[in-house]
Coordinates of C-alpha atoms in Angstrom, one line a residue:
Chain A
X1 CA 84.2 241.8 188.5
X2 CA 86.4 243.8 190.9
X3 CA 83.5 246.1 191.7
X4 CA 81.3 243.1 192.4
X5 CA 83.9 241.6 194.7
X6 CA 84.4 244.8 196.5
X7 CA 80.7 245.4 197.0
X8 CA 80.3 241.9 198.4
X9 CA 83.3 242.5 200.6
X10 CA 81.7 245.7 201.9
X11 CA 78.5 243.9 202.7
X12 CA 80.4 241.2 204.6
X13 CA 82.0 243.9 206.7
X14 CA 78.6 245.4 207.3
X15 CA 77.2 242.0 208.3
X16 CA 80.1 241.3 210.7
X17 CA 79.7 244.8 212.2
X18 CA 76.0 244.0 212.8
X19 CA 76.7 240.5 214.2
X20 CA 79.4 241.9 216.6
X21 CA 76.8 244.6 217.7
X22 CA 74.4 241.9 218.4
X23 CA 77.0 240.1 220.5
X24 CA 77.8 243.2 222.4
X25 CA 74.1 243.8 223.2
X26 CA 73.8 240.1 224.4
X27 CA 76.8 240.6 226.6
X28 CA 75.5 243.8 228.1
X29 CA 71.7 243.6 228.0
X30 CA 71.8 241.4 231.0
X31 CA 72.6 243.4 234.1
X32 CA 74.4 241.4 236.7
X33 CA 77.5 241.7 238.6
X34 CA 80.1 240.5 236.1
X35 CA 82.8 241.3 238.7
X36 CA 81.4 238.9 241.1
X37 CA 81.5 236.2 238.5
X38 CA 85.0 236.9 237.7
X39 CA 86.3 237.4 241.2
X40 CA 84.1 234.8 242.9
X41 CA 81.5 235.2 245.7
X42 CA 83.9 235.8 248.5
X43 CA 86.0 238.5 246.9
X44 CA 86.7 241.6 249.0
X45 CA 85.3 245.0 247.9
X46 CA 88.8 246.1 246.9
X47 CA 89.2 243.2 244.6
X48 CA 85.8 243.8 243.0
X49 CA 86.7 247.4 242.5
X50 CA 89.8 246.3 240.8
X51 CA 88.1 243.8 238.5
X52 CA 85.4 246.6 237.6
X53 CA 88.1 249.0 236.6
X54 CA 89.9 246.3 234.6
X55 CA 86.8 245.3 232.6
X56 CA 85.6 248.9 232.4
X57 CA 82.4 247.9 234.2
X58 CA 82.2 251.2 236.1
X59 CA 81.9 253.2 232.8
X60 CA 78.8 254.0 230.7
X61 CA 77.8 251.5 227.9
X62 CA 78.8 253.7 225.1
X63 CA 82.4 253.9 226.4
X64 CA 82.4 250.1 226.8
X65 CA 81.1 249.8 223.2
X66 CA 84.2 251.8 222.2
X67 CA 86.5 249.6 224.0
X68 CA 84.9 246.6 222.5
X69 CA 85.4 247.7 219.0
X70 CA 88.8 249.0 219.7
X71 CA 89.6 245.5 221.0
X72 CA 88.0 243.7 218.1
X73 CA 90.0 245.9 215.6
X74 CA 93.1 244.4 217.3
X75 CA 91.7 241.0 217.2
X76 CA 91.1 241.1 220.9
X77 CA 87.8 239.5 222.0
X78 CA 88.5 239.8 225.7
X79 CA 89.8 237.4 228.3
X80 CA 88.2 234.3 229.7
X81 CA 86.6 234.7 233.1
X82 CA 87.9 231.3 234.2
X83 CA 91.4 230.9 232.8
X84 CA 92.2 234.5 232.1
X85 CA 93.5 233.3 228.6
X86 CA 92.8 235.7 225.8
X87 CA 89.7 234.4 224.0
X88 CA 91.2 234.8 220.5
X89 CA 94.2 232.6 221.6
X90 CA 91.9 230.0 223.2
X91 CA 89.9 229.8 219.8
X92 CA 93.0 229.8 217.6
X93 CA 94.8 227.0 219.5
X94 CA 91.6 224.8 219.0
X95 CA 91.0 225.8 215.4
X96 CA 93.2 223.2 213.7
X97 CA 91.3 220.4 215.3
X98 CA 87.9 221.7 214.2
X99 CA 89.2 222.6 210.8
X100 CA 90.6 219.1 210.3
X101 CA 87.4 217.5 211.5
X102 CA 85.2 219.6 209.2
X103 CA 87.5 219.0 206.1
X104 CA 87.5 215.2 206.6
X105 CA 83.8 215.3 207.1
X106 CA 83.0 217.3 204.0
X107 CA 85.3 215.1 201.8
X108 CA 83.6 211.9 203.3
X109 CA 80.1 213.1 202.6
X110 CA 80.7 214.5 199.2
X111 CA 82.5 211.3 198.2
X112 CA 79.3 209.4 199.0
X113 CA 76.7 212.0 198.1
X114 CA 77.9 212.7 194.6
X115 CA 77.8 209.2 193.2
X116 CA 74.5 208.5 195.1
X117 CA 72.9 211.7 193.7
X118 CA 74.0 211.0 190.2
X119 CA 72.9 207.3 190.1
X120 CA 69.5 208.1 191.7
X121 CA 69.0 210.7 189.1
X122 CA 70.0 208.3 186.3
X123 CA 67.6 205.6 187.7
X124 CA 64.9 208.0 188.8
X125 CA 61.8 206.4 190.2
X126 CA 63.5 203.0 190.8
X127 CA 63.3 201.2 194.0
X128 CA 66.9 202.2 194.6
X129 CA 65.8 205.9 194.2
X130 CA 62.7 205.7 196.5
X131 CA 64.8 203.7 199.0
X132 CA 67.5 206.4 199.1
X133 CA 64.8 209.0 199.6
X134 CA 63.5 207.2 202.7
X135 CA 67.0 206.6 204.1
X136 CA 67.8 210.3 203.4
X137 CA 64.8 211.5 205.3
X138 CA 65.8 209.2 208.2
X139 CA 69.3 210.5 208.4
X140 CA 67.9 214.1 208.3
X141 CA 66.0 213.2 211.6
X142 CA 69.0 211.9 213.5
X143 CA 70.3 214.1 216.5
X144 CA 74.0 214.5 216.0
X145 CA 74.9 213.9 219.7
X146 CA 72.8 210.6 219.8
X147 CA 74.2 209.3 216.6
X148 CA 77.8 210.1 217.8
X149 CA 77.2 208.2 221.0
X150 CA 75.7 205.1 219.2
X151 CA 78.6 204.9 216.7
X152 CA 81.0 205.4 219.5
X153 CA 79.5 202.6 221.5
X154 CA 79.1 200.0 218.7
X155 CA 82.0 200.7 216.3
X156 CA 84.6 202.0 218.9
X157 CA 83.7 200.4 222.3
X158 CA 82.1 197.1 221.3
X159 CA 83.8 196.2 217.9
X160 CA 87.0 198.2 218.6
X161 CA 87.3 199.3 215.0
X162 CA 88.0 202.9 215.9
X163 CA 89.5 204.8 218.8
X164 CA 86.9 205.6 221.4
X165 CA 87.8 209.3 222.1
X166 CA 90.6 211.8 222.3
X167 CA 92.8 213.3 219.6
X168 CA 96.2 211.9 219.0
X169 CA 96.3 211.2 215.3
X170 CA 94.3 211.4 212.1
X171 CA 92.6 208.0 212.8
X172 CA 90.9 209.7 215.8
X173 CA 89.0 211.9 213.3
X174 CA 87.5 209.2 211.3
X175 CA 84.5 208.3 213.4
X176 CA 83.6 211.9 214.4
X177 CA 83.8 212.9 210.7
X178 CA 81.7 209.8 209.7
X179 CA 79.0 211.0 212.2
X180 CA 79.0 214.4 210.6
X181 CA 79.0 212.9 207.2
X182 CA 76.1 210.5 207.9
X183 CA 74.0 213.5 208.9
X184 CA 74.8 215.4 205.7
X185 CA 75.0 212.6 203.0
X186 CA 71.2 212.3 202.7
X187 CA 70.6 216.0 202.2
X188 CA 73.4 216.4 199.7
X189 CA 72.4 213.3 197.7
X190 CA 68.8 214.6 197.4
X191 CA 70.2 218.1 196.4
X192 CA 72.5 216.7 193.7
X193 CA 69.7 214.3 192.6
X194 CA 67.3 217.3 192.1
X195 CA 69.8 219.4 190.2
X196 CA 70.9 216.4 188.1
X197 CA 67.3 215.5 187.1
X198 CA 66.9 219.1 185.9
X199 CA 70.1 219.2 184.1
X200 CA 69.6 215.9 182.4
X201 CA 66.4 217.3 180.8
X202 CA 68.3 220.3 179.4
X203 CA 68.9 220.7 175.6
X204 CA 72.6 220.6 175.9
X205 CA 72.4 217.1 177.5
X206 CA 70.2 216.0 174.6
X207 CA 72.7 217.5 172.2
X208 CA 75.6 215.7 173.9
X209 CA 73.6 212.4 173.7
X210 CA 72.8 213.1 170.0
X211 CA 76.6 213.6 169.3
X212 CA 77.2 210.1 170.7
X213 CA 78.8 211.1 173.9
X214 CA 79.1 208.0 176.2
X215 CA 76.7 207.6 179.1
X216 CA 79.5 208.4 181.7
X217 CA 80.5 211.5 179.7
X218 CA 77.0 212.7 179.6
X219 CA 76.5 212.1 183.4
X220 CA 79.7 213.5 184.7
X221 CA 81.2 215.9 182.1
X222 CA 78.0 217.5 181.0
X223 CA 75.5 216.7 183.8
X224 CA 77.4 216.7 187.1
X225 CA 79.6 219.7 186.3
X226 CA 76.5 221.8 185.9
X227 CA 74.4 220.1 188.6
X228 CA 77.1 220.9 191.1
X229 CA 76.9 224.7 190.7
X230 CA 73.9 225.3 193.1
X231 CA 75.4 222.7 195.4
X232 CA 78.6 224.8 196.0
X233 CA 76.4 227.8 197.1
X234 CA 74.5 225.5 199.6
X235 CA 77.8 224.1 200.8
X236 CA 79.1 227.5 201.5
X237 CA 76.0 228.5 203.4
X238 CA 76.0 225.2 205.3
X239 CA 79.2 226.0 207.1
X240 CA 77.0 227.4 209.9
X241 CA 75.1 224.2 210.2
X242 CA 78.4 222.2 210.0
X243 CA 79.8 224.2 212.9
X244 CA 76.6 223.4 214.8
X245 CA 77.1 219.7 214.3
X246 CA 80.7 220.0 215.3
X247 CA 79.8 221.2 218.8
X248 CA 78.1 217.9 219.5
X249 CA 80.5 215.5 217.8
X250 CA 83.6 217.2 219.4
X251 CA 81.9 217.0 222.8
X252 CA 81.1 213.2 222.5
X253 CA 84.5 212.2 221.1
X254 CA 86.4 214.6 223.4
X255 CA 88.2 216.3 220.6
X256 CA 89.9 219.6 221.8
X257 CA 88.2 221.8 219.2
X258 CA 86.1 225.0 219.2
X259 CA 82.8 223.1 219.9
X260 CA 84.2 221.6 223.1
X261 CA 85.5 225.1 224.0
X262 CA 81.9 226.6 223.5
X263 CA 80.3 223.9 225.6
X264 CA 82.8 224.2 228.4
X265 CA 82.3 227.9 228.5
X266 CA 78.6 227.5 228.9
X267 CA 79.0 225.2 231.8
X268 CA 81.5 227.8 233.4
X269 CA 79.3 230.7 232.4
X270 CA 82.3 232.1 230.8
X271 CA 80.6 234.8 228.8
X272 CA 83.5 236.2 226.9
X273 CA 84.4 232.8 225.5
X274 CA 80.8 232.0 224.6
X275 CA 80.6 235.4 222.7
X276 CA 84.1 234.8 221.3
X277 CA 83.1 231.5 219.7
X278 CA 79.8 233.0 218.4
X279 CA 81.8 235.8 216.8
X280 CA 84.4 233.6 215.4
X281 CA 81.8 231.2 213.7
X282 CA 80.1 234.2 212.3
X283 CA 83.4 235.3 210.8
X284 CA 83.9 231.8 209.3
X285 CA 80.4 231.8 207.8
X286 CA 80.7 235.3 206.3
X287 CA 84.1 234.4 204.8
X288 CA 82.8 231.1 203.4
X289 CA 79.9 232.9 201.8
X290 CA 82.3 235.5 200.3
X291 CA 84.5 232.8 198.9
X292 CA 81.6 231.0 197.4
X293 CA 80.4 234.2 195.8
X294 CA 83.8 234.7 194.2
X295 CA 84.2 231.0 193.2
X296 CA 80.8 231.2 191.6
X297 CA 81.9 233.5 188.8
X298 CA 84.6 231.2 188.0
X299 CA 82.4 228.1 188.1
X300 CA 79.5 229.6 186.2
X301 CA 80.7 232.3 183.8
X302 CA 77.1 233.0 182.9
X303 CA 76.8 235.0 186.2
X304 CA 79.1 237.7 184.7
X305 CA 76.6 238.6 181.9
X306 CA 73.9 239.1 184.5
X307 CA 75.9 241.6 186.5
Chain B
X1 CA 42.0 231.8 195.4
X2 CA 42.3 231.2 191.6
X3 CA 45.9 230.5 192.2
X4 CA 45.1 227.8 194.7
X5 CA 42.6 226.2 192.4
X6 CA 45.1 226.1 189.6
X7 CA 47.6 224.4 192.0
X8 CA 45.0 222.0 193.2
X9 CA 44.5 221.2 189.5
X10 CA 48.2 220.5 189.2
X11 CA 48.1 217.7 191.7
X12 CA 45.4 215.9 189.7
X13 CA 42.1 217.0 191.4
X14 CA 39.2 218.5 189.4
X15 CA 36.3 219.7 191.5
X16 CA 35.0 220.5 194.9
X17 CA 35.9 223.1 197.5
X18 CA 39.5 223.9 197.8
X19 CA 40.0 222.7 201.3
X20 CA 38.2 219.5 200.4
X21 CA 40.5 218.9 197.4
X22 CA 43.6 219.6 199.5
X23 CA 42.5 217.2 202.2
X24 CA 41.9 214.5 199.6
X25 CA 45.3 215.1 198.0
X26 CA 46.9 215.0 201.4
X27 CA 45.2 211.7 202.5
X28 CA 46.4 210.2 199.2
X29 CA 50.0 211.1 200.0
X30 CA 51.9 208.3 201.7
X31 CA 54.6 210.6 203.2
X32 CA 51.9 212.9 204.7
X33 CA 49.7 210.2 206.1
X34 CA 52.6 208.3 207.6
X35 CA 54.0 211.5 209.2
X36 CA 50.7 212.8 210.3
X37 CA 49.7 209.4 211.9
X38 CA 53.0 209.4 213.9
X39 CA 52.4 213.0 215.0
X40 CA 48.8 212.3 216.1
X41 CA 50.0 209.2 218.0
X42 CA 52.7 211.2 219.8
X43 CA 50.3 214.0 220.7
X44 CA 47.8 211.6 222.2
X45 CA 50.6 209.9 224.1
X46 CA 51.8 213.2 225.5
X47 CA 48.2 214.1 226.5
X48 CA 47.4 210.8 228.2
X49 CA 50.8 210.2 229.8
X50 CA 49.8 211.4 233.3
X51 CA 46.6 209.5 233.0
X52 CA 48.6 206.3 232.2
X53 CA 50.8 206.9 235.2
X54 CA 48.0 207.5 237.6
X55 CA 46.1 204.5 236.4
X56 CA 49.2 202.3 237.0
X57 CA 49.8 201.4 233.3
X58 CA 52.9 203.4 233.4
X59 CA 55.2 204.0 236.4
X60 CA 55.9 207.3 237.9
X61 CA 58.7 209.0 235.8
X62 CA 60.0 210.9 238.8
X63 CA 60.0 208.1 241.3
X64 CA 63.5 206.9 242.2
X65 CA 62.7 203.3 243.0
X66 CA 64.8 201.2 245.4
X67 CA 64.2 198.1 243.2
X68 CA 65.3 200.2 240.2
X69 CA 69.0 199.6 240.9
X70 CA 70.7 196.3 241.6
X71 CA 73.1 195.6 244.6
X72 CA 76.0 197.4 242.9
X73 CA 73.9 200.4 242.0
X74 CA 73.7 199.5 238.4
X75 CA 70.4 200.3 236.5
X76 CA 68.3 197.4 235.6
X77 CA 68.4 196.4 231.9
X78 CA 65.5 196.3 229.6
X79 CA 63.0 193.5 229.9
X80 CA 61.7 192.2 233.2
X81 CA 59.8 194.4 235.5
X82 CA 61.0 197.6 233.9
X83 CA 60.2 197.2 230.2
X84 CA 62.8 199.6 229.0
X85 CA 65.0 199.3 232.1
X86 CA 65.9 202.0 234.6
X87 CA 68.1 205.0 234.6
X88 CA 71.0 206.0 236.8
X89 CA 68.7 207.0 239.7
X90 CA 66.5 203.9 239.4
X91 CA 63.7 205.6 237.5
X92 CA 61.7 203.8 234.9
X93 CA 63.1 204.7 231.4
X94 CA 59.8 203.8 229.5
X95 CA 57.8 206.3 231.8
X96 CA 60.4 208.9 231.4
X97 CA 60.5 208.5 227.6
X98 CA 56.7 208.7 227.4
X99 CA 56.5 211.7 229.7
X100 CA 59.3 213.3 227.7
X101 CA 57.0 213.6 224.7
X102 CA 55.1 216.3 226.6
X103 CA 58.2 218.6 226.9
X104 CA 59.4 217.9 223.4
X105 CA 56.1 218.6 221.6
X106 CA 55.1 221.5 223.8
X107 CA 58.4 223.4 223.4
X108 CA 58.9 222.3 219.8
X109 CA 55.4 223.5 218.7
X110 CA 55.5 226.8 220.7
X111 CA 59.0 227.6 219.3
X112 CA 57.8 226.7 215.8
X113 CA 54.8 229.1 216.2
X114 CA 57.2 231.9 217.4
X115 CA 59.8 231.2 214.6
X116 CA 57.1 231.1 211.9
X117 CA 55.5 234.4 213.1
X118 CA 58.9 236.2 213.1
X119 CA 60.0 234.6 209.9
X120 CA 56.7 235.3 208.0
X121 CA 56.5 238.8 209.3
X122 CA 59.9 239.7 208.2
X123 CA 59.7 237.9 204.9
X124 CA 56.3 239.6 204.1
X125 CA 57.4 243.1 205.0
X126 CA 60.8 242.8 203.2
X127 CA 59.2 241.5 200.0
X128 CA 56.2 243.8 200.1
X129 CA 58.0 247.2 200.8
X130 CA 61.2 246.5 199.0
X131 CA 63.9 249.2 198.8
X132 CA 65.5 250.2 202.1
X133 CA 63.1 248.3 204.3
X134 CA 64.0 245.2 202.3
X135 CA 67.7 245.8 202.5
X136 CA 67.6 246.4 206.3
X137 CA 65.5 243.4 207.1
X138 CA 67.5 241.1 204.8
X139 CA 70.8 242.2 206.3
X140 CA 69.4 241.7 209.7
X141 CA 68.3 238.2 208.7
X142 CA 71.7 237.5 207.2
X143 CA 73.4 238.6 210.5
X144 CA 71.3 236.0 212.3
X145 CA 72.1 233.4 209.8
X146 CA 75.8 233.8 210.2
X147 CA 75.6 232.3 213.7
X148 CA 74.9 228.5 213.9
X149 CA 71.4 228.2 215.6
X150 CA 72.6 225.9 218.2
X151 CA 75.6 228.1 219.2
X152 CA 73.3 231.1 219.5
X153 CA 70.8 229.1 221.6
X154 CA 73.7 227.9 223.8
X155 CA 74.8 231.5 224.2
X156 CA 71.3 232.7 225.0
X157 CA 70.9 229.7 227.5
X158 CA 74.2 230.7 229.1
X159 CA 72.7 234.0 230.0
X160 CA 69.9 232.3 231.9
X161 CA 71.5 232.2 235.3
X162 CA 68.7 233.4 237.5
X163 CA 69.2 237.1 237.2
X164 CA 66.4 239.4 236.8
X165 CA 66.0 241.7 233.8
X166 CA 64.2 244.9 234.3
X167 CA 62.5 245.9 231.0
X168 CA 61.3 249.2 232.5
X169 CA 63.7 251.8 234.1
X170 CA 64.3 251.0 237.7
X171 CA 62.7 254.3 239.0
X172 CA 59.3 253.4 237.5
X173 CA 59.0 250.3 239.8
X174 CA 57.1 248.4 237.1
X175 CA 57.8 245.0 238.6
X176 CA 55.4 243.3 236.1
X177 CA 57.9 244.0 233.4
X178 CA 60.6 242.2 235.3
X179 CA 61.7 239.0 233.6
X180 CA 63.6 236.5 235.7
X181 CA 66.2 234.9 233.4
X182 CA 66.0 231.2 234.4
X183 CA 66.0 228.0 232.5
X184 CA 62.6 226.6 232.1
X185 CA 60.0 225.7 229.4
X186 CA 59.2 229.3 228.7
X187 CA 62.7 230.6 228.3
X188 CA 63.6 227.5 226.3
X189 CA 60.9 228.0 223.7
X190 CA 61.6 231.7 223.5
X191 CA 65.3 231.0 222.9
X192 CA 64.6 228.3 220.3
X193 CA 62.0 230.5 218.5
X194 CA 64.5 233.3 218.4
X195 CA 67.1 231.4 216.6
X196 CA 64.9 229.3 214.2
X197 CA 63.3 231.9 212.0
X198 CA 66.1 233.1 209.5
X199 CA 65.8 230.1 207.3
X200 CA 62.1 231.0 206.4
X201 CA 62.6 234.6 205.5
X202 CA 64.1 234.1 202.0
X203 CA 61.4 231.6 200.9
X204 CA 58.6 233.9 202.0
X205 CA 60.2 237.0 200.6
X206 CA 60.8 235.4 197.3
X207 CA 57.1 234.4 197.1
X208 CA 55.9 237.8 198.0
X209 CA 58.1 239.5 195.5
X210 CA 56.3 237.4 192.7
X211 CA 52.8 237.7 194.2
X212 CA 52.8 241.5 194.6
X213 CA 53.2 242.0 190.9
X214 CA 50.2 239.8 190.2
X215 CA 47.0 241.3 188.7
X216 CA 44.7 240.7 191.7
X217 CA 47.1 242.5 194.1
X218 CA 47.6 245.3 191.6
X219 CA 43.7 245.5 191.2
X220 CA 43.2 245.7 195.0
X221 CA 45.8 248.3 195.2
X222 CA 44.1 250.4 192.6
X223 CA 40.8 250.0 194.4
X224 CA 42.5 251.7 197.3
X225 CA 43.2 248.9 199.6
X226 CA 45.5 249.8 202.5
X227 CA 48.9 248.2 203.0
X228 CA 47.6 246.2 205.9
X229 CA 44.7 244.9 203.9
X230 CA 47.0 243.9 200.9
X231 CA 49.3 242.1 203.3
X232 CA 46.7 240.3 205.4
X233 CA 43.9 239.6 202.9
X234 CA 45.8 239.3 199.6
X235 CA 49.3 238.1 200.2
X236 CA 49.1 236.1 203.4
X237 CA 46.4 233.7 202.3
X238 CA 48.4 233.1 199.1
X239 CA 51.6 232.2 200.8
X240 CA 49.8 230.1 203.3
X241 CA 50.6 226.7 201.7
X242 CA 54.3 227.6 201.9
X243 CA 54.1 228.7 205.5
X244 CA 52.4 225.4 206.5
X245 CA 55.2 223.5 204.8
X246 CA 57.9 225.6 206.4
X247 CA 56.1 225.3 209.8
X248 CA 55.9 221.5 209.6
X249 CA 59.6 221.2 208.6
X250 CA 60.8 223.8 211.2
X251 CA 59.1 221.8 214.0
X252 CA 61.6 219.0 213.2
X253 CA 64.3 221.5 213.8
X254 CA 63.0 223.1 216.9
X255 CA 62.5 219.6 218.5
X256 CA 66.1 218.6 217.6
X257 CA 67.3 221.9 219.1
X258 CA 65.4 221.4 222.3
X259 CA 66.9 217.9 222.6
X260 CA 70.3 219.2 221.9
X261 CA 70.1 221.8 224.6
X262 CA 68.8 219.2 226.9
X263 CA 71.8 217.0 226.0
X264 CA 74.2 219.8 226.8
X265 CA 72.6 220.1 230.2
X266 CA 71.1 223.5 229.5
X267 CA 67.5 222.4 228.7
X268 CA 64.5 222.2 231.1
X269 CA 66.0 221.5 234.5
X270 CA 65.8 218.2 236.2
X271 CA 63.9 216.2 237.4
X272 CA 61.5 216.9 234.6
X273 CA 62.0 214.1 232.0
X274 CA 63.2 215.4 228.6
X275 CA 64.7 213.2 225.9
X276 CA 67.9 215.3 225.7
X277 CA 68.5 215.4 229.5
X278 CA 67.8 211.6 229.7
X279 CA 70.7 211.1 227.2
X280 CA 72.8 213.5 229.1
X281 CA 72.2 211.7 232.4
X282 CA 72.6 208.2 230.8
X283 CA 76.1 209.0 229.3
X284 CA 78.0 208.3 232.5
X285 CA 76.8 204.7 232.6
X286 CA 76.8 204.3 228.9
X287 CA 79.2 201.3 228.8
X288 CA 77.2 199.3 231.4
X289 CA 73.7 200.5 230.7
X290 CA 73.3 201.7 227.0
X291 CA 69.5 201.3 227.1
X292 CA 69.2 204.5 229.0
X293 CA 70.5 206.4 226.0
X294 CA 69.0 204.2 223.3
X295 CA 65.4 204.7 224.3
X296 CA 65.1 208.5 224.3
X297 CA 67.2 208.7 221.1
X298 CA 64.9 206.5 219.3
X299 CA 62.0 208.7 220.6
X300 CA 63.7 211.8 219.2
X301 CA 64.4 210.2 215.8
X302 CA 60.8 208.9 215.5
X303 CA 59.3 212.4 216.4
X304 CA 61.6 214.4 214.1
X305 CA 61.1 211.9 211.4
X306 CA 57.3 212.3 211.7
X307 CA 57.5 216.0 211.3
X308 CA 60.0 215.7 208.3
X309 CA 57.7 213.1 206.6
X310 CA 54.7 215.3 207.2
X311 CA 56.5 218.4 205.9
X312 CA 57.6 216.5 202.7
X313 CA 54.1 215.3 202.1
X314 CA 52.7 218.7 202.6
X315 CA 55.4 220.2 200.2
X316 CA 54.4 217.6 197.5
X317 CA 50.8 218.5 197.7
X318 CA 50.6 222.2 198.6
X319 CA 53.8 223.5 197.0
X320 CA 54.8 221.2 194.3
X321 CA 56.9 223.8 192.4
X322 CA 58.9 224.9 195.4
X323 CA 62.3 223.2 195.5
X324 CA 63.9 222.8 198.8

């Protein structure tokens, strides 16, 4: 088990190394006077020279690659072109908002998707089941930014049920999280449905029924527990998608999170911050995959036998 | 082909040429017919939009009309002379939404083709060669999967600031290899295509891994078929149903991504009407003129829904065993 974990950890490191190399190439593939972007169009040659020296722009690419990795090893992703704030600091100060938003969203959508997936599997083929399929396909087709705007307009601005924008308390997270949840509920309900249908046909469920286990016991103790195993993997891989959705919802609801930071940095052409957010989300995704991989052995002990 | 026939049998068809059987099964599938009808309608709309504008059935999507704003400079609401109202510059929202179909479908389709080619190529090679090739290609795919597609696209788009990239060394003076990095339809579909392929690779690879052990592939190999022949004549045709399903579903993604980039203000530059940028422009007046944002949003939802429905229908018919 430890070897398996270490192998996975090793591969995660390789993946992160590759991703950071990709980011470096993106940063450096485009020739252009970075010094001019930093110092502004009217900077004097002396200032430009200073800026070039500071960002090592006058040195060959392989030395800059060295500085880049030396920096990364210290958790240093560079400084913002615009605010001169260290990128790592800019990201970390915004992390709690994004993390809170994502957590509330995941709790919301699982709280709806699990009962929905189980009941549509139980009453498979019914009007309720087909109707859920249609609604699920519809929610898959909604653009996050548009749904966020619509909910904001009707539920917050018109009906005044929720705060419109900003981040002062937990309540401000409800509507943005609901946006993310609506986008995901359909997909997860279908996923749980598909797994439940398969599990409910398995011999151990028939055995449980034959033993006289109650319907609820069959569905939740025997069925759902097993049906959730693949869902956990998808959830781990979906972190990337979730971060994508966060970019838009944070933007619409003016939450000071990593998504807002990424969008702002694009408007400002603040390349170090753009790349910093890319690297950071890659780190989160790789970490989530690793955690899922380890959790998996605990959830599904059969995995051990296969290794 | 025997495999395809067997699968056609699975969906309850007995005789006739394979293509004919598939078409009949597809036409009988309600998800597919609904999706395909919507896609055809949108494609026709995209084609005839300029004709409609010229014939006067539709207003000019670029024209900032004086009558389009009231005395306070507020856009006209839906109904009246402007059927879906006007936007913040007094342009007809209906005309812009209809013309937006052109950008959305063009970029969405082109990006889908690009993503599919990359995804299928990598999946085929990884599955077919196995070993180190597989390891390297799959690690590369994983690296690309770690970055959220929209964020990577945003990062790419952030690099599009009008600079010129010399693909050939300066001294060669090969100007034809210069690429101007600017935002436009071309750079957008390349960016979207470059970030949308990783999801396909695993599905294709898994299929190739199974197929390459099958007797007909082994037989061809024994007969001395080259790798290229095995890949193109034996493996590719057999994964085609899956490729078609993936392509249809990924079009839904590429269109959403195009709209998303437009919404962030880094899509096709103004004044070209695109759904994403219409929503971006309409936001400022959202509280007084929500119709500017509603119309393009509904257009996006319908288009994406059309491709999703088509994809699901195709999956039920072509690829019934494949679970998403």
